[in-house]
Short mmCIF file of C-alpha atoms and ligand atoms in Angstrom, two decimals:
data_model
loop_
_atom_site.label_atom_id
_atom_site.label_comp_id
_atom_site.label_asym_id
_atom_site.label_seq_id
_atom_site.Cartn_x
_atom_site.Cartn_y
_atom_site.Cartn_z
CA MET A 4 128.67 102.42 93.95
CA SER A 5 129.45 99.32 92.03
CA PHE A 6 131.43 96.22 92.90
CA PRO A 7 131.43 92.68 91.55
CA VAL A 8 129.25 90.24 93.49
CA ASP A 9 130.22 86.60 93.94
CA VAL A 10 127.54 84.41 95.47
CA VAL A 11 128.27 81.44 97.71
CA VAL A 12 125.39 78.98 97.98
CA MET A 13 125.65 76.55 100.89
CA ALA A 14 124.24 73.20 99.86
CA ALA A 15 126.37 70.54 101.53
CA GLY A 16 123.96 69.66 104.33
CA LYS A 17 122.13 66.38 104.50
CA GLY A 18 118.50 67.35 104.80
CA THR A 19 117.72 64.35 107.00
CA ARG A 20 114.16 65.48 107.73
CA MET A 21 113.18 65.27 104.06
CA LYS A 22 113.49 61.46 104.50
CA SER A 23 114.35 61.25 100.82
CA GLN A 24 117.02 59.67 98.61
CA ARG A 25 117.15 62.92 96.67
CA PRO A 26 119.47 65.63 98.01
CA LYS A 27 117.39 68.32 99.68
CA VAL A 28 118.37 71.21 97.41
CA LEU A 29 117.18 69.26 94.34
CA HIS A 30 113.62 68.98 95.59
CA ARG A 31 111.34 70.99 93.36
CA LEU A 32 109.44 74.17 94.00
CA GLY A 33 107.40 75.56 91.12
CA GLY A 34 109.00 72.89 88.91
CA ARG A 35 112.58 74.05 89.64
CA ALA A 36 115.15 72.69 92.08
CA LEU A 37 115.31 74.68 95.33
CA ALA A 38 118.95 75.60 94.71
CA GLN A 39 118.14 76.59 91.13
CA HIS A 40 115.86 79.31 92.52
CA VAL A 41 118.80 80.61 94.52
CA ILE A 42 121.14 80.50 91.50
CA ASP A 43 118.59 82.23 89.28
CA CYS A 44 118.08 84.90 91.90
CA ALA A 45 121.85 85.51 91.92
CA ALA A 46 121.71 85.92 88.15
CA ARG A 47 118.97 88.54 88.50
CA LEU A 48 121.33 90.47 90.78
CA SER A 49 123.89 90.39 87.94
CA ALA A 50 126.28 88.42 90.15
CA ARG A 51 129.66 87.74 88.54
CA SER A 52 129.78 84.15 89.71
CA VAL A 53 127.98 81.59 91.82
CA VAL A 54 129.88 79.01 93.85
CA VAL A 55 127.75 76.15 95.14
CA ILE A 56 129.19 74.22 98.08
CA THR A 57 128.22 70.59 97.81
CA GLY A 58 128.74 67.60 100.10
CA HIS A 59 125.88 65.18 100.65
CA GLY A 60 124.82 63.90 97.21
CA ALA A 61 127.43 66.17 95.61
CA GLU A 62 127.44 64.43 92.23
CA GLN A 63 123.66 64.53 91.92
CA VAL A 64 123.52 68.17 93.00
CA GLU A 65 126.25 69.18 90.56
CA ALA A 66 124.45 67.39 87.70
CA GLY A 67 121.07 68.75 88.68
CA LEU A 68 121.77 72.49 88.54
CA GLN A 69 122.21 74.77 85.53
CA ALA A 70 124.30 77.87 85.02
CA PRO A 71 122.28 80.97 84.12
CA ALA A 72 123.12 82.65 80.79
CA THR A 73 125.26 85.47 82.19
CA THR A 74 126.64 84.15 85.49
CA ALA A 75 129.46 81.64 85.88
CA LEU A 76 128.56 78.60 87.98
CA ARG A 77 131.10 76.45 89.79
CA PHE A 78 131.01 73.81 92.47
CA VAL A 79 133.26 73.31 95.46
CA ARG A 80 133.04 70.22 97.65
CA GLN A 81 132.94 70.29 101.42
CA GLU A 82 133.77 66.90 102.92
CA PRO A 83 133.16 66.39 105.78
CA GLN A 84 130.69 69.12 106.80
CA LEU A 85 132.16 70.93 109.77
CA GLY A 86 129.84 73.92 109.87
CA THR A 87 128.81 76.96 107.86
CA GLY A 88 132.17 78.69 108.43
CA HIS A 89 134.00 75.60 107.21
CA ALA A 90 131.70 75.54 104.18
CA VAL A 91 132.61 79.08 103.17
CA GLN A 92 136.30 78.33 103.84
CA GLN A 93 136.12 75.77 101.02
CA ALA A 94 134.89 78.47 98.62
CA ALA A 95 137.41 81.11 99.70
CA PRO A 96 140.19 80.04 97.29
CA VAL A 97 137.95 80.68 94.26
CA LEU A 98 136.56 84.04 95.42
CA PRO A 99 138.40 87.03 93.91
CA ASP A 100 139.51 89.73 96.38
CA ASP A 101 137.99 92.65 94.50
CA GLY A 102 134.37 91.63 95.11
CA VAL A 103 131.68 91.25 97.71
CA THR A 104 130.67 87.75 98.77
CA LEU A 105 126.94 87.21 99.18
CA VAL A 106 126.25 84.09 101.27
CA LEU A 107 122.98 82.29 100.52
CA SER A 108 121.56 78.86 101.32
CA GLY A 109 120.51 76.34 98.70
CA ASP A 110 117.39 75.48 100.67
CA VAL A 111 116.03 79.05 100.94
CA PRO A 112 114.30 79.57 97.61
CA LEU A 113 112.05 82.61 97.95
CA THR A 114 114.38 85.51 98.72
CA ARG A 115 113.58 88.46 96.47
CA PRO A 116 116.44 90.00 94.47
CA GLU A 117 115.36 93.48 95.64
CA THR A 118 115.93 92.42 99.26
CA LEU A 119 119.43 91.18 98.46
CA GLN A 120 120.14 94.33 96.48
CA THR A 121 119.29 96.43 99.56
CA LEU A 122 121.63 94.23 101.61
CA LEU A 123 124.41 94.73 99.04
CA ASP A 124 123.80 98.49 99.08
CA LEU A 125 124.17 98.44 102.88
CA CYS A 126 127.41 96.47 102.55
CA ALA A 127 128.54 99.05 100.01
CA GLY A 128 131.64 97.03 99.30
CA THR A 129 133.13 98.12 102.61
CA ARG A 130 131.40 96.39 105.52
CA LEU A 131 129.65 93.28 106.72
CA ALA A 132 125.87 93.41 106.26
CA LEU A 133 123.44 90.86 107.74
CA LEU A 134 119.87 90.06 106.76
CA THR A 135 117.83 89.73 109.96
CA LEU A 136 114.24 89.47 111.06
CA ASP A 137 112.13 89.18 114.19
CA MET A 138 110.60 85.81 114.91
CA PRO A 139 107.84 85.19 117.45
CA ASP A 140 109.60 81.89 118.22
CA PRO A 141 113.32 82.26 117.56
CA THR A 142 114.24 78.80 118.89
CA GLY A 143 117.14 77.26 117.04
CA TYR A 144 118.29 80.42 115.27
CA GLY A 145 121.33 82.58 115.79
CA ARG A 146 120.40 85.68 117.83
CA ILE A 147 121.46 89.20 116.85
CA VAL A 148 123.13 90.70 119.91
CA ARG A 149 123.10 94.49 119.87
CA ALA A 150 124.82 97.04 122.13
CA PRO A 151 122.71 99.65 123.98
CA ASP A 152 123.29 102.01 121.03
CA ALA A 153 121.71 99.28 118.82
CA SER A 154 124.94 98.51 116.98
CA VAL A 155 125.34 94.82 116.13
CA GLN A 156 127.90 93.11 118.37
CA ALA A 157 127.61 89.40 117.61
CA ILE A 158 125.50 86.51 116.43
CA VAL A 159 125.11 83.93 119.17
CA GLU A 160 123.85 80.50 118.16
CA HIS A 161 120.85 79.19 120.09
CA LYS A 162 122.83 76.36 121.67
CA ASP A 163 125.52 78.77 122.89
CA ALA A 164 123.13 81.49 124.05
CA SER A 165 122.46 82.57 127.65
CA GLU A 166 118.88 82.82 128.94
CA ALA A 167 118.95 86.57 128.33
CA GLN A 168 120.23 86.09 124.78
CA ARG A 169 117.58 83.46 124.08
CA ALA A 170 114.96 86.11 124.83
CA ILE A 171 116.18 88.11 121.80
CA THR A 172 113.71 87.72 118.94
CA GLU A 173 115.86 89.24 116.20
CA ILE A 174 117.55 86.38 114.38
CA TYR A 175 120.16 85.96 111.68
CA SER A 176 118.53 84.74 108.48
CA GLY A 177 121.60 82.89 107.22
CA ILE A 178 122.20 85.55 104.54
CA MET A 179 125.08 88.02 104.64
CA ALA A 180 127.03 90.28 102.28
CA VAL A 181 130.70 90.82 103.08
CA PRO A 182 133.70 92.31 101.25
CA THR A 183 135.66 89.25 100.18
CA GLN A 184 139.04 90.50 101.34
CA LEU A 185 137.72 91.02 104.88
CA LEU A 186 135.91 87.69 104.80
CA ARG A 187 139.11 85.85 103.89
CA GLY A 188 140.92 87.25 106.93
CA TRP A 189 138.05 86.44 109.27
CA LEU A 190 137.62 82.90 107.94
CA SER A 191 141.23 82.15 108.84
CA ARG A 192 140.46 83.09 112.45
CA LEU A 193 137.47 80.73 112.96
CA ASP A 194 137.58 77.96 115.51
CA ASN A 195 135.12 75.29 116.65
CA ARG A 196 135.16 75.93 120.39
CA ASN A 197 131.39 76.12 120.84
CA ALA A 198 128.42 74.03 121.90
CA GLN A 199 128.22 72.20 118.57
CA GLY A 200 131.96 71.85 117.85
CA GLU A 201 131.34 73.49 114.45
CA TYR A 202 133.09 76.26 112.55
CA TYR A 203 130.43 78.98 112.66
CA LEU A 204 130.32 81.48 109.83
CA THR A 205 128.42 83.72 112.22
CA ASP A 206 131.62 84.27 114.25
CA VAL A 207 132.77 86.74 111.56
CA VAL A 208 130.52 89.31 113.25
CA LYS A 209 132.66 89.23 116.43
CA PHE A 210 135.81 89.64 114.35
CA ALA A 211 134.39 92.64 112.49
CA VAL A 212 133.49 94.28 115.79
CA ALA A 213 136.92 93.44 117.27
CA ASP A 214 138.52 95.03 114.20
CA GLY A 215 136.56 98.21 114.88
CA LEU A 216 134.27 97.86 111.87
CA SER A 217 130.57 98.55 112.05
CA VAL A 218 128.18 95.76 111.09
CA ALA A 219 125.02 96.66 109.20
CA ALA A 220 121.72 94.83 109.55
CA HIS A 221 118.85 94.86 107.08
CA ARG A 222 115.85 93.86 109.19
CA ILE A 223 112.98 92.55 107.10
CA VAL A 224 109.45 91.49 108.09
CA ASP A 225 108.56 89.03 105.32
CA ALA A 226 109.59 85.68 106.84
CA VAL A 227 108.87 83.72 103.67
CA GLN A 228 111.90 85.32 102.01
CA VAL A 229 114.28 83.65 104.43
CA ALA A 230 112.32 80.49 105.16
CA GLY A 231 114.27 77.30 104.59
CA VAL A 232 113.01 73.89 103.56
CA ASN A 233 113.77 71.10 106.02
CA SER A 234 110.75 68.84 105.66
CA PRO A 235 108.03 67.93 103.17
CA VAL A 236 105.60 70.07 105.17
CA GLN A 237 107.82 73.15 104.81
CA LEU A 238 108.36 72.38 101.13
CA ALA A 239 104.59 72.30 100.56
CA GLU A 240 104.13 75.55 102.51
CA LEU A 241 106.73 77.36 100.42
CA GLU A 242 105.26 75.89 97.24
CA ARG A 243 101.94 77.58 98.08
CA ALA A 244 103.72 80.84 98.93
CA HIS A 245 105.53 80.69 95.60
CA GLN A 246 102.35 79.88 93.67
CA ARG A 247 100.56 82.76 95.37
CA ARG A 248 103.33 85.11 94.19
CA VAL A 249 102.99 83.78 90.64
CA ALA A 250 99.21 84.17 90.80
CA ASP A 251 99.48 87.72 92.12
CA THR A 252 101.88 88.69 89.33
CA LEU A 253 99.52 87.25 86.70
CA MET A 254 96.52 89.06 88.20
CA GLU A 255 98.47 92.34 88.36
CA GLN A 256 99.02 91.92 84.62
CA GLY A 257 95.26 91.47 84.10
CA THR A 258 94.87 87.70 84.01
CA ARG A 259 91.64 86.60 85.68
CA LEU A 260 92.05 83.59 87.93
CA ALA A 261 88.92 81.92 89.31
CA ASP A 262 90.92 81.19 92.48
CA PRO A 263 94.56 82.22 92.95
CA ALA A 264 94.92 79.47 95.56
CA ARG A 265 94.12 76.82 92.97
CA LEU A 266 96.71 77.50 90.30
CA ASP A 267 100.04 75.74 89.79
CA VAL A 268 102.67 77.13 87.46
CA ARG A 269 105.70 74.85 87.24
CA GLY A 270 107.60 76.82 84.66
CA GLU A 271 106.77 79.93 82.71
CA LEU A 272 103.22 81.07 81.93
CA LEU A 273 102.85 84.07 79.62
CA CYS A 274 99.37 85.52 79.25
CA GLY A 275 97.95 88.07 76.83
CA GLN A 276 95.04 90.35 77.67
CA ASP A 277 91.72 89.04 78.97
CA VAL A 278 92.89 85.53 79.70
CA GLU A 279 90.65 83.58 82.08
CA ILE A 280 91.80 80.51 83.96
CA ASP A 281 89.39 78.37 85.96
CA VAL A 282 90.34 76.39 89.06
CA ASN A 283 92.87 73.55 89.43
CA CYS A 284 94.91 74.12 86.29
CA VAL A 285 98.57 73.08 86.13
CA PHE A 286 100.99 74.72 83.70
CA GLU A 287 104.40 73.20 83.05
CA GLY A 288 107.40 74.15 80.97
CA ARG A 289 106.73 77.18 78.80
CA VAL A 290 103.11 77.99 78.05
CA GLN A 291 101.85 81.00 76.12
CA LEU A 292 98.18 82.02 76.18
CA GLY A 293 97.03 84.62 73.64
CA ASN A 294 94.50 87.39 74.14
CA GLY A 295 91.09 86.22 75.31
CA VAL A 296 92.08 82.59 75.82
CA ARG A 297 89.90 80.74 78.30
CA ILE A 298 91.09 77.66 80.17
CA GLY A 299 88.47 75.50 81.85
CA ALA A 300 88.81 73.79 85.20
CA ASN A 301 91.25 70.92 85.79
CA CYS A 302 93.44 71.28 82.71
CA VAL A 303 97.10 70.26 82.60
CA ILE A 304 99.00 72.20 79.95
CA ALA A 305 102.72 71.88 79.20
CA ASN A 306 104.91 73.42 76.52
CA ALA A 307 102.20 74.87 74.35
CA VAL A 308 101.21 78.01 72.49
CA ILE A 309 97.49 78.73 72.58
CA GLU A 310 96.48 81.56 70.32
CA ALA A 311 93.96 84.34 70.75
CA GLY A 312 90.38 83.44 71.52
CA ALA A 313 90.94 79.70 71.81
CA VAL A 314 88.94 77.90 74.49
CA ILE A 315 90.29 74.88 76.33
CA HIS A 316 87.40 73.11 78.01
CA PRO A 317 87.72 71.31 81.37
CA PHE A 318 89.86 68.21 81.95
CA THR A 319 92.00 68.67 78.87
CA HIS A 320 95.59 67.43 78.87
CA ILE A 321 98.06 69.14 76.57
CA ASP A 322 101.73 68.19 76.61
CA GLY A 323 104.02 69.50 73.89
CA GLU A 324 107.19 68.03 75.46
CA LYS A 325 110.05 68.94 73.08
CA LEU A 326 108.07 69.36 69.83
CA GLY A 327 105.48 71.68 71.33
CA VAL A 328 101.75 71.97 70.75
CA LYS A 329 100.07 74.84 68.92
CA VAL A 330 96.39 75.67 69.22
CA GLY A 331 95.25 78.20 66.62
CA PRO A 332 93.07 81.26 67.12
CA GLY A 333 89.47 80.55 68.04
CA ALA A 334 89.99 76.80 68.33
CA LEU A 335 87.86 74.79 70.76
CA VAL A 336 89.51 71.91 72.57
CA GLY A 337 87.97 69.46 75.04
CA PRO A 338 86.45 68.67 77.42
CA PHE A 339 88.58 65.56 78.00
CA ALA A 340 90.84 66.08 74.98
CA ARG A 341 94.50 65.07 74.74
CA LEU A 342 97.01 66.97 72.61
CA ARG A 343 100.44 65.40 72.39
CA PRO A 344 103.79 66.59 70.98
CA GLY A 345 103.57 68.04 67.49
CA ALA A 346 99.81 68.65 67.54
CA ASP A 347 99.38 71.80 65.46
CA LEU A 348 95.79 73.04 65.26
CA GLY A 349 94.83 75.84 62.87
CA ALA A 350 92.24 78.55 63.36
CA GLU A 351 88.78 77.49 64.55
CA VAL A 352 89.68 73.80 64.75
CA HIS A 353 87.43 71.78 67.06
CA ILE A 354 88.79 68.87 69.09
CA GLY A 355 86.16 67.24 71.27
CA ASN A 356 85.95 64.73 74.08
CA PHE A 357 88.24 61.71 74.12
CA VAL A 358 90.10 62.81 71.01
CA GLU A 359 93.87 62.29 70.94
CA VAL A 360 96.07 64.22 68.50
CA LYS A 361 99.81 63.54 68.09
CA ASN A 362 102.29 64.93 65.57
CA SER A 363 99.49 66.08 63.29
CA THR A 364 98.56 69.29 61.53
CA LEU A 365 94.91 70.26 61.32
CA ALA A 366 94.13 73.14 58.95
CA ALA A 367 91.58 75.85 59.67
CA GLY A 368 88.08 74.70 60.46
CA ALA A 369 88.86 70.97 60.73
CA LYS A 370 86.83 69.09 63.31
CA ALA A 371 87.30 65.84 65.25
CA ASN A 372 84.63 66.00 67.88
CA HIS A 373 84.33 62.58 69.47
CA LEU A 374 86.42 59.54 70.48
CA ALA A 375 89.08 59.67 67.77
CA TYR A 376 92.82 59.35 67.15
CA LEU A 377 94.89 61.42 64.75
CA GLY A 378 98.60 60.49 64.71
CA ASP A 379 101.14 61.51 62.06
CA ALA A 380 98.37 63.04 59.98
CA THR A 381 98.02 66.08 57.75
CA VAL A 382 94.42 67.19 57.85
CA GLY A 383 93.08 69.77 55.38
CA GLU A 384 90.70 72.66 55.88
CA ARG A 385 87.15 71.97 56.99
CA VAL A 386 87.69 68.20 57.25
CA ASN A 387 85.13 66.46 59.42
CA TYR A 388 86.65 63.46 61.13
CA GLY A 389 84.01 61.12 62.50
CA ALA A 390 83.53 59.63 65.94
CA GLY A 391 85.60 56.57 66.67
CA SER A 392 87.87 56.94 63.65
CA ILE A 393 91.60 56.40 63.86
CA THR A 394 94.74 56.70 61.82
CA ALA A 395 96.62 53.41 61.94
CA ASN A 396 99.97 55.14 61.79
CA TYR A 397 102.18 52.37 63.17
CA ASP A 398 102.77 49.08 61.38
CA GLY A 399 104.60 47.56 64.31
CA ALA A 400 107.98 48.79 63.12
CA ASN A 401 107.61 52.17 61.40
CA LYS A 402 105.31 55.16 61.55
CA HIS A 403 103.59 56.40 58.40
CA ARG A 404 101.63 59.52 57.46
CA THR A 405 97.99 59.89 56.67
CA VAL A 406 96.95 62.77 54.44
CA ILE A 407 93.33 63.87 54.57
CA GLU A 408 92.80 66.61 52.01
CA ALA A 409 90.50 69.62 52.35
CA ASP A 410 86.75 69.17 52.78
CA VAL A 411 86.93 65.41 53.30
CA HIS A 412 84.23 63.81 55.42
CA VAL A 413 85.40 60.74 57.31
CA GLY A 414 82.45 58.79 58.74
CA SER A 415 82.35 57.11 62.13
CA ASN A 416 84.51 54.19 63.15
CA CYS A 417 86.92 54.28 60.21
CA VAL A 418 90.49 52.98 60.18
CA LEU A 419 92.82 54.87 57.84
CA VAL A 420 95.81 52.58 57.36
CA ALA A 421 98.88 54.73 56.70
CA PRO A 422 100.53 55.60 54.42
CA VAL A 423 97.33 56.69 52.74
CA THR A 424 95.80 59.81 51.17
CA ILE A 425 92.10 60.66 51.17
CA GLY A 426 91.50 62.90 48.13
CA ALA A 427 89.99 66.36 48.54
CA GLY A 428 86.25 66.58 49.01
CA GLY A 429 85.94 62.81 49.32
CA THR A 430 83.72 60.90 51.70
CA VAL A 431 84.67 57.77 53.62
CA GLY A 432 81.71 55.63 54.60
CA GLY A 433 81.32 54.77 58.27
CA GLY A 434 83.06 51.60 59.42
CA SER A 435 85.52 51.56 56.50
CA THR A 436 89.07 50.29 56.74
CA ILE A 437 90.89 52.31 54.07
CA THR A 438 94.18 50.87 52.85
CA LYS A 439 94.45 52.51 49.40
CA ASP A 440 94.48 56.17 48.36
CA THR A 441 91.03 57.50 47.45
CA ALA A 442 90.14 59.78 44.54
CA PRO A 443 89.06 63.38 45.14
CA GLY A 444 85.33 63.74 45.38
CA ALA A 445 84.74 59.96 45.64
CA LEU A 446 82.68 58.04 48.17
CA SER A 447 84.88 55.26 49.47
CA VAL A 448 83.38 52.37 51.39
CA ALA A 449 85.45 49.41 52.54
CA ARG A 450 83.40 47.09 54.72
CA GLY A 451 81.27 43.98 54.44
CA LYS A 452 78.04 44.60 52.56
CA GLN A 453 74.84 44.54 54.60
CA VAL A 454 72.98 41.22 54.35
CA GLY A 455 69.27 40.81 55.19
CA ILE A 456 67.83 37.36 56.10
CA ALA A 457 64.07 37.49 56.38
CA ASN A 458 62.24 35.98 59.36
CA TRP A 459 65.42 35.10 61.16
CA GLN A 460 64.80 32.76 64.08
CA ARG A 461 67.01 33.60 67.06
CA PRO A 462 68.44 30.63 68.99
CA GLN A 463 66.22 29.47 71.88
CA LYS A 464 67.44 28.88 75.37
CA VAL A 465 67.88 25.12 75.99
CA LYS A 466 65.92 23.99 79.05
CA LYS A 467 68.09 21.84 81.34
CA ALA A 468 66.54 18.82 83.11
CA PRO A 469 66.17 19.44 86.88
C1 UD1 B 292 122.60 78.92 110.54
C2 UD1 B 292 123.20 80.05 111.33
C3 UD1 B 292 122.16 80.66 112.25
C4 UD1 B 292 120.97 81.12 111.45
C5 UD1 B 292 120.44 79.97 110.63
C6 UD1 B 292 119.35 80.46 109.70
C7 UD1 B 292 125.53 79.38 111.60
C8 UD1 B 292 126.55 78.85 112.52
N1 UD1 B 292 124.30 79.55 112.10
O1 UD1 B 292 122.16 77.94 111.46
O2 UD1 B 292 122.72 81.78 112.94
O3 UD1 B 292 119.96 81.64 112.31
O4 UD1 B 292 121.48 79.41 109.80
O5 UD1 B 292 118.74 79.36 109.07
O6 UD1 B 292 125.83 79.68 110.44
N2 UD1 B 292 125.76 73.81 105.49
C9 UD1 B 292 126.84 73.38 104.74
N3 UD1 B 292 127.92 72.83 105.36
C10 UD1 B 292 127.96 72.69 106.70
C11 UD1 B 292 126.86 73.13 107.47
C12 UD1 B 292 125.79 73.69 106.83
O7 UD1 B 292 126.83 73.51 103.50
O8 UD1 B 292 128.97 72.20 107.18
C13 UD1 B 292 124.62 74.41 104.80
C14 UD1 B 292 123.34 73.67 105.02
O9 UD1 B 292 123.16 72.69 104.01
C15 UD1 B 292 122.32 74.79 104.90
C16 UD1 B 292 123.06 75.99 105.42
O10 UD1 B 292 124.43 75.68 105.34
O11 UD1 B 292 121.96 75.02 103.57
C17 UD1 B 292 122.68 76.37 106.84
O12 UD1 B 292 122.93 75.26 107.68
P1 UD1 B 292 121.96 74.88 108.89
O13 UD1 B 292 122.54 73.74 109.61
O14 UD1 B 292 120.58 74.81 108.38
O15 UD1 B 292 122.02 76.21 109.74
P2 UD1 B 292 122.45 76.37 111.24
O16 UD1 B 292 123.91 76.09 111.38
O17 UD1 B 292 121.52 75.61 112.08
CA1 CA B 293 123.76 73.21 111.82
#
């Protein structure tokens, strides 16, 4: 059984309760817009196309969402918003007749593709299939009305429901799969004669039954999969649910998390074997951790590749942005280190507390252990870069490179004024401001000579008259 699937994502609503300037479906969950989760889920179902219905904040929503690699994405505007049936009516002209339409909501981010696949299998390209679930408190939802033989007869909206119907706990999730040709006919029959004066998509159920077609229901128990975001509280709840899923997946693959409740992945985290992550770490963009990598507590790591056996000590901030950051095998970074875009650390490099590295390559075994800055530098093997030393890479207009060749020892509190090269094996005396290239093997000192004045009398405090 195979039929093309076209997904309609309803995203025209206002989201008043978010109390935000930003359209609701662009609020982020796990670092991605809510509606992007829905679009990406459609792509995982191999949907042929996704049509997003926009209204409130349409321009922002349209600019804020991306098409997946293999699924066409288009936008249709619904203005004004006259109900869910009216929303789907706007999409109908762009839905081909040979497919099944899967209706999703842009504010329901955590539906699993497997659940939707089961719904599509039930639809089978021939009948209407609804995703339903039982809710202890079904207030506000559309109720699934079944005949004595349990066949689905209708969805009745809460505001239109009788007392008896309000006692029904099985609700419509807002998700349905329906053969597009049938949908088109039913949409043309909708009216707004109901308690809310809206065109209800849910009225298609009555039409299916009136046409003598059976309606299938896939009744699930996992409420998170159909939970919508209407408020910051609900957004935060679903964020935790999402993060727990991510944590569980990582742990199933062998990653050891000190506490799965204290992990935030806002992008893609790929872990090798025997990776250990302590509490309160945030990963953003694409982060790769090699075998045996250990991440200490309270690290923020974005767009970085950390190779096997490296240890990132607590409170380290790594952000590769577009250039990326690479930490070589066995390197030690932190605590309190900062790696910025283009930091490329070789094997066994040590970067200690309050050291900032930007757009610099450090070869194997190089060390900068305390209070230092390396920007636009090329650092050779086994270099020891002293506490408090900096590369003065910016002359106020342009950036210049500093080259520190292999086995150089830079003392404490040095300023290396770029462009400058420190020759291999050389030593720079503490407190030097180096403005000229130095010869290999040389000791270079550039600071005032020490002066000694014997028996120096310190100034005395002047006594003021009372
Ligand atoms: C709808 C269902 C209800 C179901 C509930 C599940 C109808 C009539 N009712 O309720 O049976 O239990 O979802 O959450 O369909 N939207 C538009 N344009 C509109 C109206 C809504 O794009 O004109 C979008 C909203 O932005 C939202 C989605 O459709 O993403 C659902 O709308 P919402 O108002 O939350 O659902 P209800 O109509 O209350
Ligand atoms: Ca509504």
